[in-house]
Short mmCIF file of C-alpha atoms in Angstrom, two decimals:
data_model
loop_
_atom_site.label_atom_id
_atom_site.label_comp_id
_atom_site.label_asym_id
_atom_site.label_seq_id
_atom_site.Cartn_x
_atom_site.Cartn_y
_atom_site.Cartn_z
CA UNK A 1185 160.18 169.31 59.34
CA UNK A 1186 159.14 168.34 62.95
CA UNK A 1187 155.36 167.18 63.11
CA UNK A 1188 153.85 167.91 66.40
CA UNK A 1189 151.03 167.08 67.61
CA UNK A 1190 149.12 168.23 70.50
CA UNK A 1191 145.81 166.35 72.46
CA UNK A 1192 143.44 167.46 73.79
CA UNK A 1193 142.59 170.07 71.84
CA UNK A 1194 140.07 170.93 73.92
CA UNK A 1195 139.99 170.57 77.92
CA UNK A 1196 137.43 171.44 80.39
CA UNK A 1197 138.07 171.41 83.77
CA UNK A 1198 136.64 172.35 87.33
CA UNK A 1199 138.63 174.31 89.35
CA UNK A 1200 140.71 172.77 91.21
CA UNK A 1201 140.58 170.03 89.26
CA UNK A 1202 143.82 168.70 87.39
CA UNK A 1203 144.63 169.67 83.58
CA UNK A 1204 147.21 167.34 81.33
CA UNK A 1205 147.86 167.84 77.78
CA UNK A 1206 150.39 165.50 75.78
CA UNK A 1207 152.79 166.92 72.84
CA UNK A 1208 153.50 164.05 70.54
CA UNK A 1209 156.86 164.92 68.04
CA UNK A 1210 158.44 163.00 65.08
CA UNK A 1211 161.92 164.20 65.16
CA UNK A 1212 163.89 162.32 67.21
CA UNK A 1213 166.86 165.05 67.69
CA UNK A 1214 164.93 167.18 69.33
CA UNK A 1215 166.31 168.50 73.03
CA UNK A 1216 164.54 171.39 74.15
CA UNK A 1217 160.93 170.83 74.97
CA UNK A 1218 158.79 174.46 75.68
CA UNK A 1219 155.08 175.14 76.97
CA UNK A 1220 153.82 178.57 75.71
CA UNK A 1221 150.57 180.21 77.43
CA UNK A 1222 148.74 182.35 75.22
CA UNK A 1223 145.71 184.46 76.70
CA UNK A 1224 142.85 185.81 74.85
CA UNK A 1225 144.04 188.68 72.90
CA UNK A 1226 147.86 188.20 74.07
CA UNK A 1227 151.08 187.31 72.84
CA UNK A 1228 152.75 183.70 73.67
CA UNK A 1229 154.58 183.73 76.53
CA UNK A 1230 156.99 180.77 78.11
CA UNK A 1231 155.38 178.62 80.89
CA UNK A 1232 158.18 175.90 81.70
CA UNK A 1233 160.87 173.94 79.60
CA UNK A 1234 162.56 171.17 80.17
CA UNK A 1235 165.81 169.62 77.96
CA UNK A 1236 166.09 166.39 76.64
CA UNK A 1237 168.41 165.39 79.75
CA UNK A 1238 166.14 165.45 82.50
CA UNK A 1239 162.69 163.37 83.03
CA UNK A 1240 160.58 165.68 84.69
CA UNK A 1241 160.46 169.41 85.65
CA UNK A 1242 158.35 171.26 88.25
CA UNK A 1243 157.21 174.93 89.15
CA UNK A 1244 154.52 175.12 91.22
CA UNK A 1245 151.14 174.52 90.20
CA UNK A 1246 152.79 173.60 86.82
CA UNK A 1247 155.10 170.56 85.31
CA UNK A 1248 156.41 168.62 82.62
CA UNK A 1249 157.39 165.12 81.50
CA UNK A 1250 159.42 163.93 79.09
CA UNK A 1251 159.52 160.21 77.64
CA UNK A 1252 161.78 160.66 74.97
CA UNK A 1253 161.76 156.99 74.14
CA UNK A 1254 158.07 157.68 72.90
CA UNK A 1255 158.73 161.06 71.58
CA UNK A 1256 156.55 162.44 73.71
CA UNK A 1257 155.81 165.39 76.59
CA UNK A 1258 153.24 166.80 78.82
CA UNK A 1259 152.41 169.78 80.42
CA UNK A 1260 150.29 169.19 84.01
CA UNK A 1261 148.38 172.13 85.29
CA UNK A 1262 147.17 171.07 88.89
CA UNK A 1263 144.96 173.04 91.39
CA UNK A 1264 143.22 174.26 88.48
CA UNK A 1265 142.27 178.37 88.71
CA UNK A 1266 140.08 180.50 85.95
CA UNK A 1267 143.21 182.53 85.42
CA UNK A 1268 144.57 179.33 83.81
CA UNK A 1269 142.12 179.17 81.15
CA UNK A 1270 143.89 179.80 77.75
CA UNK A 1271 145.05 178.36 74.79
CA UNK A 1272 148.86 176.18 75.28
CA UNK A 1273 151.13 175.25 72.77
CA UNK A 1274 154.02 173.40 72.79
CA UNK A 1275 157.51 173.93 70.81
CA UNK A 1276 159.88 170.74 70.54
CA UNK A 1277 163.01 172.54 69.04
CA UNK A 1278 165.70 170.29 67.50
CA UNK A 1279 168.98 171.62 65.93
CA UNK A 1280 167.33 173.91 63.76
CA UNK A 1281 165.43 176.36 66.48
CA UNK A 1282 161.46 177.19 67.52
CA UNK A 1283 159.81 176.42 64.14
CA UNK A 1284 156.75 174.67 64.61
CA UNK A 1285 154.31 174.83 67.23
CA UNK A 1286 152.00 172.42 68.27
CA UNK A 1287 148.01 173.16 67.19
CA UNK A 1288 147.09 173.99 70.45
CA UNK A 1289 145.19 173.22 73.46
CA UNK A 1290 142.21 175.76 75.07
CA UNK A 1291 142.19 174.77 78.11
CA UNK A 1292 138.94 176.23 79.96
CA UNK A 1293 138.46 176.40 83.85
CA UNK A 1294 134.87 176.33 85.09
CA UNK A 1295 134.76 177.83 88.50
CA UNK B 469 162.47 194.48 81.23
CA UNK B 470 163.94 193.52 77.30
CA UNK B 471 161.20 193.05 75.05
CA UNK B 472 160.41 192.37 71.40
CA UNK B 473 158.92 195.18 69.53
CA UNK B 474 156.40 195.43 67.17
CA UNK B 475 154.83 198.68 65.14
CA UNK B 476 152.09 199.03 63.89
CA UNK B 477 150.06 197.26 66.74
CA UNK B 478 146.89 197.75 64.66
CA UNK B 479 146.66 198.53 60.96
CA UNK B 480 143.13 198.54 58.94
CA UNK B 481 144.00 198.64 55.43
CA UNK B 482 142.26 198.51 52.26
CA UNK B 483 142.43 195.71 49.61
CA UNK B 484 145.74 196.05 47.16
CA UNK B 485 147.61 198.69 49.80
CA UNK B 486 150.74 198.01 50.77
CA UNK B 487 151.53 196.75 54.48
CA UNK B 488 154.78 196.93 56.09
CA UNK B 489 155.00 195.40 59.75
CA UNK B 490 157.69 196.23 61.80
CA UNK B 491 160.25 194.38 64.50
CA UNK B 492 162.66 195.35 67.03
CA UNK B 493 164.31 192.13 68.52
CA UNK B 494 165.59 191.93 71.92
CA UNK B 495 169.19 193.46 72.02
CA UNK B 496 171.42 190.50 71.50
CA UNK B 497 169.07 187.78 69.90
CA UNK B 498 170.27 186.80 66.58
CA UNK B 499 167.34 184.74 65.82
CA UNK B 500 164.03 186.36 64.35
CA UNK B 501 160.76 184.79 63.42
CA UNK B 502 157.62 185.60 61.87
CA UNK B 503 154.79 183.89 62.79
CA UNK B 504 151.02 184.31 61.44
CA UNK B 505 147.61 183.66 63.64
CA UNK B 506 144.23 183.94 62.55
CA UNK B 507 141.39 183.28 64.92
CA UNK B 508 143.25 182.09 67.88
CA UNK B 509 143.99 179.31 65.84
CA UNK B 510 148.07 178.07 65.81
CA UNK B 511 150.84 179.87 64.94
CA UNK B 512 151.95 179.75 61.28
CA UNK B 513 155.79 180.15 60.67
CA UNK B 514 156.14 182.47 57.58
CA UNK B 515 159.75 183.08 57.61
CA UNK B 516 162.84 183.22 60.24
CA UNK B 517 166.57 184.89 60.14
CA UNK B 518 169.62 184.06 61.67
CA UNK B 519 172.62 186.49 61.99
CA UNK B 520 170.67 188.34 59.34
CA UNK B 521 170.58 185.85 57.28
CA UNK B 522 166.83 184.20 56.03
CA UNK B 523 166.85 180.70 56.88
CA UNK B 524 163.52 179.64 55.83
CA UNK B 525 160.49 181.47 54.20
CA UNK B 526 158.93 178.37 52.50
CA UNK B 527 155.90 178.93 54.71
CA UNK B 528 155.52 182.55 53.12
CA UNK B 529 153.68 183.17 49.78
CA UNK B 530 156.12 184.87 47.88
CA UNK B 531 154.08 185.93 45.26
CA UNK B 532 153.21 189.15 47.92
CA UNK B 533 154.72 188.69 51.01
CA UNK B 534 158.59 189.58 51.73
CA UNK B 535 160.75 189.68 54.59
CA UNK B 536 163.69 191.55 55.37
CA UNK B 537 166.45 192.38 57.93
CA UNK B 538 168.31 195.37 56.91
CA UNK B 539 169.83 195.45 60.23
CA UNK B 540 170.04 193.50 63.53
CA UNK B 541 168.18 195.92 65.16
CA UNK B 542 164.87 195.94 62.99
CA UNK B 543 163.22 193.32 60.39
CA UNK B 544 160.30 193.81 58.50
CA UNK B 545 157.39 191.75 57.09
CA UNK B 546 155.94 193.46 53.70
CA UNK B 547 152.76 192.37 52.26
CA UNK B 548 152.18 193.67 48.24
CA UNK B 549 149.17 193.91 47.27
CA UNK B 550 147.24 193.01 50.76
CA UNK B 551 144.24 191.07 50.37
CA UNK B 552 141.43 190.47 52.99
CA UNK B 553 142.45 187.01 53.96
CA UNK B 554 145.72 188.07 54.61
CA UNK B 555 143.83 189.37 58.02
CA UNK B 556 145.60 188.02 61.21
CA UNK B 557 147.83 188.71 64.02
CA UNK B 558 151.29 188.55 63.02
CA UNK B 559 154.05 187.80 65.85
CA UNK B 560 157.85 188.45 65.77
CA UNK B 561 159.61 186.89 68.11
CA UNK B 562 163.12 186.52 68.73
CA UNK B 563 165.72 184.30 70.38
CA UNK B 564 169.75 183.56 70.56
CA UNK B 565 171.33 181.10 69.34
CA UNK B 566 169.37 177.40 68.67
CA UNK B 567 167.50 174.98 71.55
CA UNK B 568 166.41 178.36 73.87
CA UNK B 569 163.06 180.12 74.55
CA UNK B 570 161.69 182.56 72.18
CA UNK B 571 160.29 185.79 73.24
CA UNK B 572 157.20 187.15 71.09
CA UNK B 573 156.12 190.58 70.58
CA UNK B 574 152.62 191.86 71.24
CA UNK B 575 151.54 191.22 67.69
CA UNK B 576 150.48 193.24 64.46
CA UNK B 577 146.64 193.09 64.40
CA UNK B 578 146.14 193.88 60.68
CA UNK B 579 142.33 193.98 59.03
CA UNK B 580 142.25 193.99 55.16
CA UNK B 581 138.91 195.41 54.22
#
């Protein structure tokens, strides 16, 4: 199956400050590329996806890359707030469908 | 607002009871999952159906876990005898079709004492 990979899989940051976290993946059919946001004591909920066709996706404070030559995608958190803080996963989904999620990333926002 | 759901939301159970989680899907999605989380740690695929139809369960011990749709309107996780490391959230989630976003439930919190 898919290996995925996820660094850091810690992250401190100020607020304000700039978050990035990289999803590495070994299966070179995948095409849909997710970000989940899980909150302490919550479910997993979608963030932003992109598809193996475009480069780069945006929604406000939030985007994410794809380099698909590398097999590899990012999630970037900017303007940093504490309401960010949680723990992000990522999904790379080939033909088969979700199956395995990245290990995670807690991602902590010191105000 | 659809919406995956999940029963029991919290379950404390004894060692060697029976547990039986429970899953609505969102009307439509033909894709279930099971997933497994202890600790806030990542999320552990234990089985998934499509159509019905169990696609993959190799990340289930079958020796007392078993899942089951007996409809497309409800599947079910079963754990015989339970055992206190079986203690975690468990997540359904559901989808439709392959390549799309999955939408998770609130979770089974389940405490094996």
């Amino acid at each position: 199956g898919e290996n995925v990979e996820q660094h850091p899989s810690t992250l401190s940051v100020q607020e304000g400050d700039s978050a990035v976290i990289k999803c590495t993946y070994s299966d070179s059919a995948s095409n849909y590329f997710p970000w989940y946001k899980q909150e302490l004591g919550k479910r997993p909920q979608l963030i932003i996806d992109i598809r193996s066709n475009v480069g780069e996706k945006k929604d406000q404070r939030i985007a994410v890359t794809l380099n698909k030559t590398a097999k590899h995608f990012s999630l970037h958190i900017t303007e940093t707030q504490p309401e960010d803080s949680a723990v992000y996963f990522c999904a790379p989904v080939s033909g088969a469908n979700n199956l395995f999620f990245g290990t995670g990333t807690r991602l902590t926002v010191i105000p | 607002d659809a919406r995956v759901t999940q029963t029991p939301r919290h379950k404390v159970t004894e060692m060697g009871q029976e547990v039986t989680m429970r899953c609505q899907p969102i009307l439509g999605h033909n894709t279930v999952f099971w997933y497994r989380q202890t600790m806030m740690q990542g999320l552990e695929l234990l089985a998934y159906f499509r159509n019905r139809a169990p696609l993959d369960d190799s990340g289930m011990p079958k020796d007392r876990f078993s899942a089951e749709m007996p409809d497309a309107t409800l599947a079910t996780l079963k754990i015989q005898p339970s055992e206190p490391r079986d203690s975690a959230v468990y997540f359904c989630a559901s989808g439709q079709g392959t390549g799309n976003t999955i939408y998770f439930g609130e979770g089974s919190w389940l405490t094996v004492v």
